[in-house]
Amino acid sequence: MGKKLTIRLNPELAAWLSETAKRTGLPASRVVRQQLERAGVEEGSQRFLCHAGRIRGPRDLSQRRGFSRA
């Protein structure tokens, strides 16, 4: 296994983690690893969202000279 990480959880997160571990039958550490892996995959697949609302220009590129459909 890799690095060891120690974290402090607020009561709500601790309760969620405990309940999820009991419900799934998995150790709490495995639940945390799965959630971290899932977050990494989701972040990697939507990196473009950090640019949402920042791009300027015509809404339809066909409005630009040379790209007209007409």
mmCIF file of C-alpha atoms in Angstrom:
data_model
loop_
_atom_site.group_PDB
_atom_site.id
_atom_site.type_symbol
_atom_site.label_atom_id
_atom_site.label_comp_id
_atom_site.label_asym_id
_atom_site.label_seq_id
_atom_site.Cartn_x
_atom_site.Cartn_y
_atom_site.Cartn_z
ATOM 1 C CA MET A 1 0.000 0.000 0.000
ATOM 2 C CA GLY A 2 1.078 3.598 -0.473
ATOM 3 C CA LYS A 3 1.048 6.600 1.824
ATOM 4 C CA LYS A 4 -0.779 6.822 5.119
ATOM 5 C CA LEU A 5 -3.158 9.740 5.674
ATOM 6 C CA THR A 6 -4.661 10.918 8.947
ATOM 7 C CA ILE A 7 -7.704 13.195 8.777
ATOM 8 C CA ARG A 8 -10.212 14.675 11.201
ATOM 9 C CA LEU A 9 -13.878 14.331 10.298
ATOM 10 C CA ASN A 10 -16.749 16.445 11.499
ATOM 11 C CA PRO A 11 -19.535 14.488 13.226
ATOM 12 C CA GLU A 12 -21.716 14.370 10.099
ATOM 13 C CA LEU A 13 -18.973 12.902 7.905
ATOM 14 C CA ALA A 14 -17.961 10.461 10.628
ATOM 15 C CA ALA A 15 -21.567 9.259 10.931
ATOM 16 C CA TRP A 16 -21.874 8.915 7.144
ATOM 17 C CA LEU A 17 -18.631 6.964 6.943
ATOM 18 C CA SER A 18 -19.592 4.658 9.786
ATOM 19 C CA GLU A 19 -23.054 4.004 8.340
ATOM 20 C CA THR A 20 -21.698 3.406 4.839
ATOM 21 C CA ALA A 21 -19.058 0.998 6.152
ATOM 22 C CA LYS A 22 -21.681 -0.962 8.113
ATOM 23 C CA ARG A 23 -24.126 -1.028 5.202
ATOM 24 C CA THR A 24 -21.571 -2.189 2.634
ATOM 25 C CA GLY A 25 -19.549 -4.429 4.935
ATOM 26 C CA LEU A 26 -16.352 -2.704 3.822
ATOM 27 C CA PRO A 27 -13.731 -1.176 6.098
ATOM 28 C CA ALA A 28 -14.006 2.600 6.463
ATOM 29 C CA SER A 29 -10.576 3.047 4.859
ATOM 30 C CA ARG A 30 -11.736 1.238 1.725
ATOM 31 C CA VAL A 31 -14.854 3.421 1.499
ATOM 32 C CA VAL A 32 -12.665 6.530 1.717
ATOM 33 C CA ARG A 33 -10.281 5.190 -0.968
ATOM 34 C CA GLN A 34 -13.196 4.407 -3.288
ATOM 35 C CA GLN A 35 -14.626 7.894 -2.851
ATOM 36 C CA LEU A 36 -11.233 9.503 -3.509
ATOM 37 C CA GLU A 37 -10.718 7.395 -6.633
ATOM 38 C CA ARG A 38 -14.203 8.293 -7.854
ATOM 39 C CA ALA A 39 -13.566 11.990 -7.253
ATOM 40 C CA GLY A 40 -10.306 11.762 -9.211
ATOM 41 C CA VAL A 41 -12.005 10.101 -12.182
ATOM 42 C CA GLU A 42 -14.872 12.591 -12.228
ATOM 43 C CA GLU A 43 -12.521 15.552 -11.985
ATOM 44 C CA GLY A 44 -10.344 14.241 -14.798
ATOM 45 C CA SER A 45 -13.267 13.757 -17.166
ATOM 46 C CA GLN A 46 -14.638 17.288 -16.765
ATOM 47 C CA ARG A 47 -11.560 19.491 -16.657
ATOM 48 C CA PHE A 48 -13.091 21.812 -19.259
ATOM 49 C CA LEU A 49 -15.729 22.982 -16.763
ATOM 50 C CA CYS A 50 -13.231 25.331 -15.116
ATOM 51 C CA HIS A 51 -13.511 27.428 -18.296
ATOM 52 C CA ALA A 52 -17.315 27.644 -18.239
ATOM 53 C CA GLY A 53 -18.412 31.234 -18.725
ATOM 54 C CA ARG A 54 -14.919 32.509 -19.551
ATOM 55 C CA ILE A 55 -14.864 32.000 -23.300
ATOM 56 C CA ARG A 56 -15.857 35.072 -25.320
ATOM 57 C CA GLY A 57 -16.884 35.249 -28.928
ATOM 58 C CA PRO A 58 -19.824 34.441 -31.152
ATOM 59 C CA ARG A 59 -22.119 31.716 -29.842
ATOM 60 C CA ASP A 60 -22.116 30.132 -33.271
ATOM 61 C CA LEU A 61 -18.721 29.902 -34.970
ATOM 62 C CA SER A 62 -20.475 29.984 -38.337
ATOM 63 C CA GLN A 63 -20.884 33.753 -37.756
ATOM 64 C CA ARG A 64 -17.166 34.235 -38.275
ATOM 65 C CA ARG A 65 -15.945 35.137 -41.746
ATOM 66 C CA GLY A 66 -14.765 32.023 -43.543
ATOM 67 C CA PHE A 67 -16.956 29.687 -41.515
ATOM 68 C CA SER A 68 -20.301 30.729 -42.933
ATOM 69 C CA ARG A 69 -22.707 27.971 -43.916
ATOM 70 C CA ALA A 70 -24.440 30.133 -46.524
#
